[in-house]
Short mmCIF file of C-alpha atoms in Angstrom, two decimals:
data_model
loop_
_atom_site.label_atom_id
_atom_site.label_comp_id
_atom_site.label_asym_id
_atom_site.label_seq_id
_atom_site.Cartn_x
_atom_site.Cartn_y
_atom_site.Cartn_z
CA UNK X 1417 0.00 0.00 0.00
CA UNK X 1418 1.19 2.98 -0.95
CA UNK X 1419 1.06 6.24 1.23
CA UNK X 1420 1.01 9.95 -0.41
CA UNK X 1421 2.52 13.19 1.62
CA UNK X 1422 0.39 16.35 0.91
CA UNK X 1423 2.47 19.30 0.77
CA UNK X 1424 0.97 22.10 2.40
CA UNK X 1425 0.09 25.26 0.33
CA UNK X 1426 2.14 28.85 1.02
CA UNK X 1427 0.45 31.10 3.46
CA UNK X 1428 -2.52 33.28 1.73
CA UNK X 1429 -2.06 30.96 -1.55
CA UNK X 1430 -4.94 28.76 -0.23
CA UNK X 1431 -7.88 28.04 -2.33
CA UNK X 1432 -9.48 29.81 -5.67
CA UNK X 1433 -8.01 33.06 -6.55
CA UNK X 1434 -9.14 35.11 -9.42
CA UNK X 1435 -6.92 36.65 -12.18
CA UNK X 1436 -5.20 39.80 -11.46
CA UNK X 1437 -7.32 41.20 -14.49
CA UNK X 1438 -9.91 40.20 -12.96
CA UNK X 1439 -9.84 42.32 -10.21
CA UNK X 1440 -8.93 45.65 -11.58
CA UNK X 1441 -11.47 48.44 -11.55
CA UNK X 1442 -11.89 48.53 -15.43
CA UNK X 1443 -12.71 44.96 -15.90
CA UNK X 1444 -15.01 45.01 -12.91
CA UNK X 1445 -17.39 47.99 -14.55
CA UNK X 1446 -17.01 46.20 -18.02
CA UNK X 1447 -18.51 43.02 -16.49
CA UNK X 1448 -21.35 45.07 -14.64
CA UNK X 1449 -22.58 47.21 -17.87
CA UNK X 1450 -22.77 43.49 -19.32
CA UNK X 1451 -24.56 42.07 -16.24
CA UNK X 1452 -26.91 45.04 -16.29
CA UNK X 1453 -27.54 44.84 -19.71
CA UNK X 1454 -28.68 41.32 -19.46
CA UNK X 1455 -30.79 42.14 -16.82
CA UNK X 1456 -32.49 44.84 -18.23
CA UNK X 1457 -33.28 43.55 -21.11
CA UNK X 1458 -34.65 40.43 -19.59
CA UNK X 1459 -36.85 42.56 -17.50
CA UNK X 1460 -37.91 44.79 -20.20
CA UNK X 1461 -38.85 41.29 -21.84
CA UNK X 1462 -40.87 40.19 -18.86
CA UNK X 1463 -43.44 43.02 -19.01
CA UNK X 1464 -41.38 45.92 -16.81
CA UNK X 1465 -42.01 49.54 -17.47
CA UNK X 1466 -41.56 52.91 -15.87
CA UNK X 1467 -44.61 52.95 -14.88
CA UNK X 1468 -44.97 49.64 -13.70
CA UNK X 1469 -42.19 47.66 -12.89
CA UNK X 1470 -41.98 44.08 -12.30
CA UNK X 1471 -39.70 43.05 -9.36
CA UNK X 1472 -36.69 42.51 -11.38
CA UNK X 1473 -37.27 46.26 -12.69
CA UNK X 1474 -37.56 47.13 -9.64
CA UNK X 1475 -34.27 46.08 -8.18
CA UNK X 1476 -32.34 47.25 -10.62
CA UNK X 1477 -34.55 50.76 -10.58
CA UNK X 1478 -33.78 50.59 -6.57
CA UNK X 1479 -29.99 49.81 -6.45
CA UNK X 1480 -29.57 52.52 -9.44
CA UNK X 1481 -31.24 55.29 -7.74
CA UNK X 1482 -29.53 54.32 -4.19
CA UNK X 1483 -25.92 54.61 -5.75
CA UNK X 1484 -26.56 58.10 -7.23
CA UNK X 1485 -27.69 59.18 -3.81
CA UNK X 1486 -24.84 58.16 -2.09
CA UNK X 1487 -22.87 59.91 -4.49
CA UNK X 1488 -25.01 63.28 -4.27
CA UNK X 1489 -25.03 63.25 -0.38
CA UNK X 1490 -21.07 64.06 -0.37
CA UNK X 1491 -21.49 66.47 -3.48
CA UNK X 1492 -21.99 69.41 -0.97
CA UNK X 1493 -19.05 68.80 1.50
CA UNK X 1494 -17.31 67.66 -1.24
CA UNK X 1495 -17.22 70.56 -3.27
CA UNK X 1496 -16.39 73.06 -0.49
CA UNK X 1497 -13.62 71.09 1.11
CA UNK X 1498 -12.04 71.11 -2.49
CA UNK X 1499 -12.65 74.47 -3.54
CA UNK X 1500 -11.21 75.66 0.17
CA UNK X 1501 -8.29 73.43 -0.45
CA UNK X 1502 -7.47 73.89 -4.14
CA UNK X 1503 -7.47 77.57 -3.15
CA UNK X 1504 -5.30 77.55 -0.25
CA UNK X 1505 -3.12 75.04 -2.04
CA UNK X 1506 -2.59 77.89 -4.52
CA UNK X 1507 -0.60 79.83 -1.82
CA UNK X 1508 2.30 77.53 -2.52
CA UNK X 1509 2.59 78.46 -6.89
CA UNK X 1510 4.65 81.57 -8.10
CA UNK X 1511 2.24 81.28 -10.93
CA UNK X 1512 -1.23 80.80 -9.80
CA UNK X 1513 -2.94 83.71 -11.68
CA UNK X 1514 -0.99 82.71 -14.62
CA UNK X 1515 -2.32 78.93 -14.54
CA UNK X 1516 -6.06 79.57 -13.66
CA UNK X 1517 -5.49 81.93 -16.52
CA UNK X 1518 -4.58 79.16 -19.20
CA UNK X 1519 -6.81 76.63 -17.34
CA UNK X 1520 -9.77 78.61 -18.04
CA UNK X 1521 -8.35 79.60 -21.62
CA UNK X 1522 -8.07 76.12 -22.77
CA UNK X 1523 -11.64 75.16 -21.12
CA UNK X 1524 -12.97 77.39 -23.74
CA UNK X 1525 -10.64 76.01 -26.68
CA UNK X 1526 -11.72 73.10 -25.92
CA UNK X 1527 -14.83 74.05 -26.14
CA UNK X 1528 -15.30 75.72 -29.27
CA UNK X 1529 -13.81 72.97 -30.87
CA UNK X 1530 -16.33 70.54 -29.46
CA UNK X 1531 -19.35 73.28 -30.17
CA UNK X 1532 -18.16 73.39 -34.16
CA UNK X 1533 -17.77 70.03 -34.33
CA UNK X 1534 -21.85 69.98 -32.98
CA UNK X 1535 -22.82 72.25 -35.78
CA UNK X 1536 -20.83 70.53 -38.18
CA UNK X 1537 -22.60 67.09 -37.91
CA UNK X 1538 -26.06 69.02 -37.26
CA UNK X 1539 -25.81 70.43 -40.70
CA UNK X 1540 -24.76 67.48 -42.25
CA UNK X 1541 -26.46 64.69 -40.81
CA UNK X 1542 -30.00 67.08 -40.53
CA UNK X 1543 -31.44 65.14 -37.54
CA UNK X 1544 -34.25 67.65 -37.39
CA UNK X 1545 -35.62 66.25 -40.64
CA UNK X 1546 -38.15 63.85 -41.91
CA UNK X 1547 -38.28 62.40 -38.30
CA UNK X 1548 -41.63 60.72 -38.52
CA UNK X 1549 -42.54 61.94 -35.02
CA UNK X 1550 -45.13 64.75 -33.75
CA UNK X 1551 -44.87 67.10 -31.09
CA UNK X 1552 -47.00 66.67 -28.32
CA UNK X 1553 -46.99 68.43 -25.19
CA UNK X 1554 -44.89 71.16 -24.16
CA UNK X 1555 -41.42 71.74 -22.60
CA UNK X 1556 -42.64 72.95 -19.12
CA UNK X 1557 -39.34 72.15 -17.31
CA UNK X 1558 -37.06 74.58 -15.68
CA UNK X 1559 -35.51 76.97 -18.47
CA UNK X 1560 -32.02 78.60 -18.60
CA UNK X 1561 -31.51 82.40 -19.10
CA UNK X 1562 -28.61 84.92 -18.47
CA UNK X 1563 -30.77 86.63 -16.07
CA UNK X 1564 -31.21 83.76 -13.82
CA UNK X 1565 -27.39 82.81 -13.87
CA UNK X 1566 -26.15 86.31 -12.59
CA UNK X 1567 -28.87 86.26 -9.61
CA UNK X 1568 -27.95 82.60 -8.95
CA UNK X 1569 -24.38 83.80 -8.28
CA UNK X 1570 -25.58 85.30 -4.99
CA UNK X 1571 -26.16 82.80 -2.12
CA UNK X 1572 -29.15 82.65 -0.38
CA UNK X 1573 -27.61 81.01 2.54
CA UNK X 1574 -24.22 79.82 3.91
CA UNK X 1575 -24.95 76.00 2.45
CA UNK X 1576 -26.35 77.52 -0.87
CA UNK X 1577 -29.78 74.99 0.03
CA UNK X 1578 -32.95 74.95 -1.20
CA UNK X 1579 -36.22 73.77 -0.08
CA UNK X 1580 -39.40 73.10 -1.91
CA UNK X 1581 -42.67 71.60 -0.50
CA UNK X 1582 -45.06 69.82 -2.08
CA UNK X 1583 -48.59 68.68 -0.85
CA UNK X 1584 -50.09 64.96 -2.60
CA UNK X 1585 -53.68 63.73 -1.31
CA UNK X 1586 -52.92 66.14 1.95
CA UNK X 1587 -49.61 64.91 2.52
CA UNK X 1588 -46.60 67.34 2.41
CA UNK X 1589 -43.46 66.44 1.00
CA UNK X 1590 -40.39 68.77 1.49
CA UNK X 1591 -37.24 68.20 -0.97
CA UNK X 1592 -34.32 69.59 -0.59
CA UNK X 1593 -31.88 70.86 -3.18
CA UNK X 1594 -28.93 72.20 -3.38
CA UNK X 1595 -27.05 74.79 -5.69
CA UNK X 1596 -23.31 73.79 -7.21
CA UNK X 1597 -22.58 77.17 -8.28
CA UNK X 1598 -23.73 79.34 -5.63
CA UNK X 1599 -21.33 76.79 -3.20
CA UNK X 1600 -18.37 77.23 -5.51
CA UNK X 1601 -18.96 81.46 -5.10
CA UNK X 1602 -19.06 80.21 -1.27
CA UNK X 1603 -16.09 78.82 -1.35
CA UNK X 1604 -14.58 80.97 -3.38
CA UNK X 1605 -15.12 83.59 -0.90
CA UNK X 1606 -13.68 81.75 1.87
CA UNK X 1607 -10.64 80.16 0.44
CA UNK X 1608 -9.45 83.62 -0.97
CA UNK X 1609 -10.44 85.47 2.70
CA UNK X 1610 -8.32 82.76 4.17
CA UNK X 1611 -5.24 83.50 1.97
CA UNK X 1612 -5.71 87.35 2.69
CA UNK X 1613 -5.90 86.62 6.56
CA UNK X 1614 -2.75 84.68 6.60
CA UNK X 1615 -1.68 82.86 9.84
CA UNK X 1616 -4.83 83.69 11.82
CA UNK X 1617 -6.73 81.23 8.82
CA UNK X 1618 -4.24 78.22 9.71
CA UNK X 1619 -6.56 76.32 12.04
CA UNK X 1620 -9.52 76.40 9.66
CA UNK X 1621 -7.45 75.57 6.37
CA UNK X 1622 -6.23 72.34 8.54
CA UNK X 1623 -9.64 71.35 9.88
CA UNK X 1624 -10.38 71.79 5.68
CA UNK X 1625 -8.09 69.49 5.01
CA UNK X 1626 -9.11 67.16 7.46
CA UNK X 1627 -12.47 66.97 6.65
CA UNK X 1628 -11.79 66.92 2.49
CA UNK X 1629 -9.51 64.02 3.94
CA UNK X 1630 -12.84 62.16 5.62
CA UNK X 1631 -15.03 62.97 2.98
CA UNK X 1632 -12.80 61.95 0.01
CA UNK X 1633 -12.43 58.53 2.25
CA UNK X 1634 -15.73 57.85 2.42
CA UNK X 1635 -16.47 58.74 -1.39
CA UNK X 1636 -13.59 56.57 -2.36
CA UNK X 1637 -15.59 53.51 -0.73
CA UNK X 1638 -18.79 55.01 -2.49
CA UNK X 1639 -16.85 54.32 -5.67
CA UNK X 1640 -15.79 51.09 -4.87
CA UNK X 1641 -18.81 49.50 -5.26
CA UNK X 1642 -19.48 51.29 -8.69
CA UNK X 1643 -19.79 47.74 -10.77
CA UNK X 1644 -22.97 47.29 -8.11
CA UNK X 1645 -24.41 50.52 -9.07
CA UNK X 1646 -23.56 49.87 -12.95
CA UNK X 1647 -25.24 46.86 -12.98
CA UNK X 1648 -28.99 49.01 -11.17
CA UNK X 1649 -27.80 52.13 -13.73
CA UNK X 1650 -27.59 50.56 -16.94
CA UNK X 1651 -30.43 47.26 -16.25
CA UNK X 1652 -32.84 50.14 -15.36
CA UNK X 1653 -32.39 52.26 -18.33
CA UNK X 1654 -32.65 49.19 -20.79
CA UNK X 1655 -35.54 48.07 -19.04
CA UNK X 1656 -36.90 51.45 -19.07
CA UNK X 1657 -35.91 53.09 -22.51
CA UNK X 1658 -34.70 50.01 -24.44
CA UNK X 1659 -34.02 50.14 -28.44
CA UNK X 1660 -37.36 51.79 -29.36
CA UNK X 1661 -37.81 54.91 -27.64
CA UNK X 1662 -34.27 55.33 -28.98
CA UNK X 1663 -35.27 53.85 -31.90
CA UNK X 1664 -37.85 57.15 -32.48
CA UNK X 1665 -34.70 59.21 -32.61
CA UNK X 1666 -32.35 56.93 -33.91
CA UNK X 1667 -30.83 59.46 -35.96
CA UNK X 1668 -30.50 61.90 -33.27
CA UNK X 1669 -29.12 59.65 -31.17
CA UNK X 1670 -26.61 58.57 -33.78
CA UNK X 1671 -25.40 62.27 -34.33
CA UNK X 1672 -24.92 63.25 -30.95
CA UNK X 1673 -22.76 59.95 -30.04
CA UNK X 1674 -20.44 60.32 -33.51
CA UNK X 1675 -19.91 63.84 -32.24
CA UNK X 1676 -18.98 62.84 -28.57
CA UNK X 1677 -16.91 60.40 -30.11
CA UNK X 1678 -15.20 62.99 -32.70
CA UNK X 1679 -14.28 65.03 -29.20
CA UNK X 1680 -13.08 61.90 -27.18
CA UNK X 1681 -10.85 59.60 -30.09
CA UNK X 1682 -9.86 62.47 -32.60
CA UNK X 1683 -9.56 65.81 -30.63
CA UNK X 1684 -8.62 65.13 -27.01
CA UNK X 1685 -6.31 62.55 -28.75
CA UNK X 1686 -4.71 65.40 -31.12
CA UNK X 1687 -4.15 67.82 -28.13
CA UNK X 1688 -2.51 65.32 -26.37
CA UNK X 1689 -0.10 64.11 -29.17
CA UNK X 1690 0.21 68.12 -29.78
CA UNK X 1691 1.70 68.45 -26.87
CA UNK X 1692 4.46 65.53 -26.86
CA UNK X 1693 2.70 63.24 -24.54
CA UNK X 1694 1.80 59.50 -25.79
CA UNK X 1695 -2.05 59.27 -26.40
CA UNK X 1696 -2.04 55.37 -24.67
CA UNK X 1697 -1.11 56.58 -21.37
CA UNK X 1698 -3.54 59.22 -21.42
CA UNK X 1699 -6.54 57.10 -22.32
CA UNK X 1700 -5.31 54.61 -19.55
CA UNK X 1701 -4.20 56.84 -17.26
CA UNK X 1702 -8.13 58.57 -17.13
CA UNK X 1703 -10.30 55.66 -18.28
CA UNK X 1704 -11.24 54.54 -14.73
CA UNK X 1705 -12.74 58.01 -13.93
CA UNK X 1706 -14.27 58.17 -17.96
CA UNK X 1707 -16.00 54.64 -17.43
CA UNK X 1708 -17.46 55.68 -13.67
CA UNK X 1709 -19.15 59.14 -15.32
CA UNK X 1710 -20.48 56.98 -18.03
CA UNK X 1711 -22.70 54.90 -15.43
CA UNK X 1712 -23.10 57.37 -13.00
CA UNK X 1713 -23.81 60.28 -15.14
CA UNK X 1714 -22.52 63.07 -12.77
CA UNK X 1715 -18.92 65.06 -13.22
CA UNK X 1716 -19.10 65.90 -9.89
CA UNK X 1717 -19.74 62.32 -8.16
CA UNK X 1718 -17.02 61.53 -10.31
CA UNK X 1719 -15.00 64.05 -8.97
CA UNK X 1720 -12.60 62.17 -6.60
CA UNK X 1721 -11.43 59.48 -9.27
CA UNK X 1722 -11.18 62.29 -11.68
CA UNK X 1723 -8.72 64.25 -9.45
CA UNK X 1724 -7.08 61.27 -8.54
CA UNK X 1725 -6.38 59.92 -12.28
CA UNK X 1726 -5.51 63.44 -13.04
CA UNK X 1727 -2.43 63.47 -9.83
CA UNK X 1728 -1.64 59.85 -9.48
CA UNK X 1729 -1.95 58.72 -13.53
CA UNK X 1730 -1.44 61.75 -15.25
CA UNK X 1731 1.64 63.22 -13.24
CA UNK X 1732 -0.10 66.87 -13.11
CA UNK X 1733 0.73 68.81 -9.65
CA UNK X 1734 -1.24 68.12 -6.99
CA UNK X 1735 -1.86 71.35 -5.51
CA UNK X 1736 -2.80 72.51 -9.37
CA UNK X 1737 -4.64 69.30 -9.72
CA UNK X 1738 -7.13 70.26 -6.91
CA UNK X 1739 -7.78 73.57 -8.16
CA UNK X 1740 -8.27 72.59 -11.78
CA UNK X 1741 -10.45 69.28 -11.73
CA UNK X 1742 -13.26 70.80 -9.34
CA UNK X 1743 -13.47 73.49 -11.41
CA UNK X 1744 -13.90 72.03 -14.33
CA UNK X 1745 -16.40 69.28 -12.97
CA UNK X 1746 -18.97 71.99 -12.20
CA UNK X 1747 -17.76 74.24 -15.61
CA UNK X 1748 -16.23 72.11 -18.30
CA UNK X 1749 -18.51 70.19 -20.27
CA UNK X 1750 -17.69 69.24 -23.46
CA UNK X 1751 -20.38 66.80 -23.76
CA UNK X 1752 -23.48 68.94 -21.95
CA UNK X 1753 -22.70 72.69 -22.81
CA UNK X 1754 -21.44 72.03 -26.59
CA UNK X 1755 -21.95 68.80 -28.77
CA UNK X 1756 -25.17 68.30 -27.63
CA UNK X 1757 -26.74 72.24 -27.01
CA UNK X 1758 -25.41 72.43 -30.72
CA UNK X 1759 -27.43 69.37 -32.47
CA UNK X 1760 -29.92 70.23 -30.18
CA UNK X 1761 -30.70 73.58 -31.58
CA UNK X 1762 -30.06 72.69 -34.79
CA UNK X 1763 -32.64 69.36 -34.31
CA UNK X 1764 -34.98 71.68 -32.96
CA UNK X 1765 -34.78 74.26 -35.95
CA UNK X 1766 -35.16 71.27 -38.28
CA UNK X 1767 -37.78 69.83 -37.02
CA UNK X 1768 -39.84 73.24 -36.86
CA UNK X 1769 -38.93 73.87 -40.00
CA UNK X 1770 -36.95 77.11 -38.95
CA UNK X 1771 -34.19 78.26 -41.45
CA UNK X 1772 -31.09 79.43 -39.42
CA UNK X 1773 -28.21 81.60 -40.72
CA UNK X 1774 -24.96 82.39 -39.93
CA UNK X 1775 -25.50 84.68 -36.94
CA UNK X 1776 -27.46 82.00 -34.91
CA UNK X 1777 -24.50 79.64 -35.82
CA UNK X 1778 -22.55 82.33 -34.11
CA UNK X 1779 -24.83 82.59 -31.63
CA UNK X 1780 -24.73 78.78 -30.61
CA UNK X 1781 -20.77 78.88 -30.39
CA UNK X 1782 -20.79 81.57 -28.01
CA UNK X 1783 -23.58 80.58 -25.87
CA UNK X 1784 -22.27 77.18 -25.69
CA UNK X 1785 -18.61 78.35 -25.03
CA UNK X 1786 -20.08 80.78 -21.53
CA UNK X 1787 -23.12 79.67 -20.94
CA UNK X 1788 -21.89 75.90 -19.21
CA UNK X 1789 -21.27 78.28 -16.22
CA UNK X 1790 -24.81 79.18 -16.42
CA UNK X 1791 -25.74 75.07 -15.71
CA UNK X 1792 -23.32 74.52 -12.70
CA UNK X 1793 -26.17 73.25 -10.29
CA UNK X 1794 -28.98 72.33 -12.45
CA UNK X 1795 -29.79 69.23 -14.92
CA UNK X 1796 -27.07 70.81 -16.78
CA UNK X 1797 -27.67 69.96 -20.42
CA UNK X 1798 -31.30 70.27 -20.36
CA UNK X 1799 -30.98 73.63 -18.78
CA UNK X 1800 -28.03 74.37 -21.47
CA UNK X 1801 -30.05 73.66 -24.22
CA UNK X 1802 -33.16 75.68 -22.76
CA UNK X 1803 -30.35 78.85 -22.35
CA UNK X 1804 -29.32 77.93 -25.74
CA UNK X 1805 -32.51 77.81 -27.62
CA UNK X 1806 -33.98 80.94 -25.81
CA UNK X 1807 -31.05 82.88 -26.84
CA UNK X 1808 -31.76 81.95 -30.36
CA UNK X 1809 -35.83 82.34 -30.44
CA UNK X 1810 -36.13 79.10 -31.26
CA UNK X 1811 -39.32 77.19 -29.34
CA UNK X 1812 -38.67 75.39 -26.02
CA UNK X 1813 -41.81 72.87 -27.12
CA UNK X 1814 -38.93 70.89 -29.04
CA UNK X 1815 -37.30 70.19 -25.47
CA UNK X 1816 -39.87 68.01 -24.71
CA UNK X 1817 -39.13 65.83 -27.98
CA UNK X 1818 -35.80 64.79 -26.30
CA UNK X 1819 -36.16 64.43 -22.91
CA UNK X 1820 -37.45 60.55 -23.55
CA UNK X 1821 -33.61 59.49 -24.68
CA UNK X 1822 -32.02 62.14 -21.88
CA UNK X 1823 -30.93 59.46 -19.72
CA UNK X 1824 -29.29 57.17 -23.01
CA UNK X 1825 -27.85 60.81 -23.87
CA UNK X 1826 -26.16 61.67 -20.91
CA UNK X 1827 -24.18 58.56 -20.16
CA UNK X 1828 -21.97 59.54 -23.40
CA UNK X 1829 -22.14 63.27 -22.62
CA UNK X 1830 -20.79 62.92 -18.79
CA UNK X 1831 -18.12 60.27 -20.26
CA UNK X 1832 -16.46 63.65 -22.39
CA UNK X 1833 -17.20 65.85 -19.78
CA UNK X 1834 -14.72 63.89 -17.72
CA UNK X 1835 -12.20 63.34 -19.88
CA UNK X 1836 -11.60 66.62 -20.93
CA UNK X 1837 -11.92 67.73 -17.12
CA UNK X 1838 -8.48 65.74 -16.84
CA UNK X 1839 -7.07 66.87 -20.30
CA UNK X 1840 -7.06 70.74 -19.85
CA UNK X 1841 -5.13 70.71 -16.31
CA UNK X 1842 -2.62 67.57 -18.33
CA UNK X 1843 -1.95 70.04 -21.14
CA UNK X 1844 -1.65 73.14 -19.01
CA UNK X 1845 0.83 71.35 -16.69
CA UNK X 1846 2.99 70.17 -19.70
CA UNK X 1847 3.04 73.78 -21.18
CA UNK X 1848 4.04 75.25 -17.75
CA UNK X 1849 6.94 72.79 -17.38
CA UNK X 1850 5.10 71.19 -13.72
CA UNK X 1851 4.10 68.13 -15.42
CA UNK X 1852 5.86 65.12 -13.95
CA UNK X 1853 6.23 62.79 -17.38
CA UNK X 1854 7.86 59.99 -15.55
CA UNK X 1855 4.71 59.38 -14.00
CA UNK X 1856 2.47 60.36 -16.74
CA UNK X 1857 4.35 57.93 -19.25
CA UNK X 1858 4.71 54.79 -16.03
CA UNK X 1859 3.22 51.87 -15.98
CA UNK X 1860 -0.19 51.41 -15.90
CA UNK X 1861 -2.03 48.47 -13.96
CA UNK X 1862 -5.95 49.66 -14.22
CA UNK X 1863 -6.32 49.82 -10.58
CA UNK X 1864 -6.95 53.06 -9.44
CA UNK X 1865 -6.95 52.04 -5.58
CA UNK X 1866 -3.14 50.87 -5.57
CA UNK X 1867 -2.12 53.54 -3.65
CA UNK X 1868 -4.34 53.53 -0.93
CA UNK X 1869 -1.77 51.93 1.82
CA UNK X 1870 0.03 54.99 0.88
CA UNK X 1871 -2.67 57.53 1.42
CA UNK X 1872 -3.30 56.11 4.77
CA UNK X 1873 0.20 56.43 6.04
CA UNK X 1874 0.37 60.00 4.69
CA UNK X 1875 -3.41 60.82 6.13
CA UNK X 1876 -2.02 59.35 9.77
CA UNK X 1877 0.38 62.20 10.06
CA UNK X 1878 -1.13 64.71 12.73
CA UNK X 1879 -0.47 68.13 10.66
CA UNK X 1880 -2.84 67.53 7.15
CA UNK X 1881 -0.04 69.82 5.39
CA UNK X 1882 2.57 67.51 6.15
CA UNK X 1883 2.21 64.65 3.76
CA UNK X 1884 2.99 67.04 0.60
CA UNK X 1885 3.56 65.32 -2.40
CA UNK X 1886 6.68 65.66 -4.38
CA UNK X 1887 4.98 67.43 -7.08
CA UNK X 1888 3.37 69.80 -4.80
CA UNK X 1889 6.86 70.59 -3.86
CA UNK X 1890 8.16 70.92 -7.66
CA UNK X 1891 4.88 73.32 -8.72
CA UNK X 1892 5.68 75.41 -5.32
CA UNK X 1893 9.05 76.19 -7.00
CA UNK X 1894 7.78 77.01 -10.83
CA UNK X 1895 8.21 80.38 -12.36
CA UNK X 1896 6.04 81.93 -14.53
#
């Protein structure tokens, strides 16, 4: 008889262990938009609607809308503590007017060349036309004007919060909402008072940074469970939407995804090879942050992977990077305030059978290149394309037309916005000589958590202003 020895495994190597592609972030969001794909077409399929889900619908409509309210509860905090911070981060550049200067000059290059592209393909490809479709009710949603964007400047209170009540069958229902750009005037306001004060403002810049430190923490766990809220996002608008409401509007549809595409593979792409940098390691460096905006459809929930892509994979400065990325998640948008507000208004022309000439062209370029400002805090691209068609005295009824596909829309739109939230403070970094290319051109492994062990250890130390990064140290010494 014969007797065998077992040889016992290496500590931790014990039992089934996934791939190591298997567990990086981008594979993990790939395999939920499939999962919730499945799913919602199998409950569309089983009788779910809107109106009336089944219970499959309803899951996935429950876990979608509970991810995208854990996102929005740290919005608020979130967007102070950064503002505060980017601001008082600025105290350390030699340069700062001179790079939110060229930040906010190549926001609106950027723009301008995603707003012509817009026209282009709404001329060309004439969604507007022989769409087989009626109008029939109209737009009575909230509306975008110049008038309401300078009063919505000035805060109404400290928290720039809103309240509305609402009264069903004798019930009241309060909801409460909050403003994006009057909190960036907010903090604004006390980030530069800070700087002016000097010493005195020490203790509350530190608690800042303590508490951008907690919140950023917390949202970073939000995010980790982004292939859970992929799989409620994208099963609930298949079930929901599916092919034929899209399928009304095909055309539309078509146009507004080749031109987000245009902006995404051929410009941003361009720009980056423009500058000297390899066009691979930016697409890897911010795809984690481009695929979460694509399910979650918000820059600013986005807003901590963006920053962190931007710092950790794209070797820009930190104490630029946290100036430039919040900013641009409640201003630059590509996607929401110039491809789309472009077809849009040219769709809605079409389709009214209104001739437009070259001033209205005009017209669209410059609204869409200032007005995105005007939509920090609101359903931005609905409200941008209400600012855009009211400036143009074109009729709001044609809103209503698109608001069916919004939700397919946006998904694309918020991808771009994100992107080129990380591309204008990448290119501004290079052309200021503060751009760290060893990092920018390392190796990538699609994990945007890798670093965490090392966040922890720099978080631990008892002054927040301690753990400065070596490029915080190399942008504190650039000249203009």
């Amino acid at each position: 008889m014969s007797t065998q020895t077992s040889t016992p495994s290496p500590t931790g190597n014990t039992g089934f262990r996934l791939p190591k592609w298997a567990g990086s972030f981008g594979f993990q969001i790939i395999a939920a938009l499939i999962v919730g794909l499945g799913l919602g077409l199998l409950a569309k399929y089983t009788g779910s609607t809107k109106a009336s889900p089944n219970a499959l619908g309803a899951t996935l409509q429950t876990i979608g809308s509970s991810y995208v309210s854990l996102l929005q509860t740290a919005v608020v905090p979130l967007i102070f503590t950064a503002v505060v911070s980017s601001i008082s981060n600025l105290r350390q550049v030699s340069n700062a007017a001179k790079l939110a200067w060229n930040t906010l000059l190549w926001f609106a290059i950027t723009s301008l060349i995603a707003v012509l592209i817009g026209i282009g393909l709404g001329v060309l490809l004439q969604p507007g036309a022989s769409t087989g479709i009626t109008q029939e009710a109209k737009y009575a949603g909230k509306s975008g004007d110049w008038w309401a964007f300078l009063i919505g400047l000035f805060p109404k209170n400290f928290l720039g919060l809103g309240a509305s009540t609402t009264v069903t069958d004798g019930a009241a229902t309060t909801a409460v909402s909050f403003n994006v750009l009057q909190i960036l005037v907010i903090a604004i306001a006390v980030g530069v008072a800070a700087l002016k004060v000097g010493k005195a403002a020490e203790p509350l810049l530190n608690l800042n940074a303590s508490a951008l430190a907690v919140i950023q923490k917390v949202l970073w766990w939000i995010i980790r469970i982004a292939p859970l809220g992929t799989v409620g996002l994208i099963g609930n608008a298949v079930a929901v939407y599916g092919w034929d409401t899209i399928g009304s509007l095909g055309k539309f549809t078509f146009a507004i995804y080749v031109g987000l595409a245009l902006v995404l593979f051929v410009v941003y792409p361009v720009l980056v090879r423009t500058h000297g940098l390899s066009v691979k390691q930016y697409f890897s460096g911010v795809w984690p942050a481009v695929q979460l905006a694509f399910v979650s459809r918000s820059s600013v929930g986005t807003l901590p992977l963006t920053q962190r892509v931007t710092e950790r994979s794209l070797g820009v400065p930190r104490a630029y990077a946290s100036f430039a990325v919040p900013l641009g998640a409640t201003t630059k948008m590509d996607g929401c305030a110039a491809i789309y507000p472009a077809i849009s208004a040219i769709f809605v022309a079409q389709f009214f059978g209104i001739q437009l000439d070259f001033s209205q062209y005009l017209l669209i370029a410059v609204v869409s290149v200032l007005g995105s400002a005007a939509t920090a805090g609101t359903t931005g691209a609905v409200v941008m394309l209400t600012l855009t068609l009211s400036t143009l005295g074109l009729p709001l009824a044609g809103v209503g037309l698109l608001l069916a596909i919004d939700p397919i829309l946006d998904m694309g739109r918020t991808a771009v916005n994100v992107a080129g939230q990380a591309l204008v403070p990448t290119i501004v970094a290079k052309r200021q000589g503060i751009l760290d290319e060893a990092l920018y051109n390392a190796p990538r492994n699609g994990d945007p958590f890798v670093d965490d062990d090392a966040d922890a250890a720099a978080g631990s130390a008892a002054d927040p202003t301690a753990a400065a990064s070596a490029e915080d140290r190399a942008l504190a010494g650039a000249k203009a």
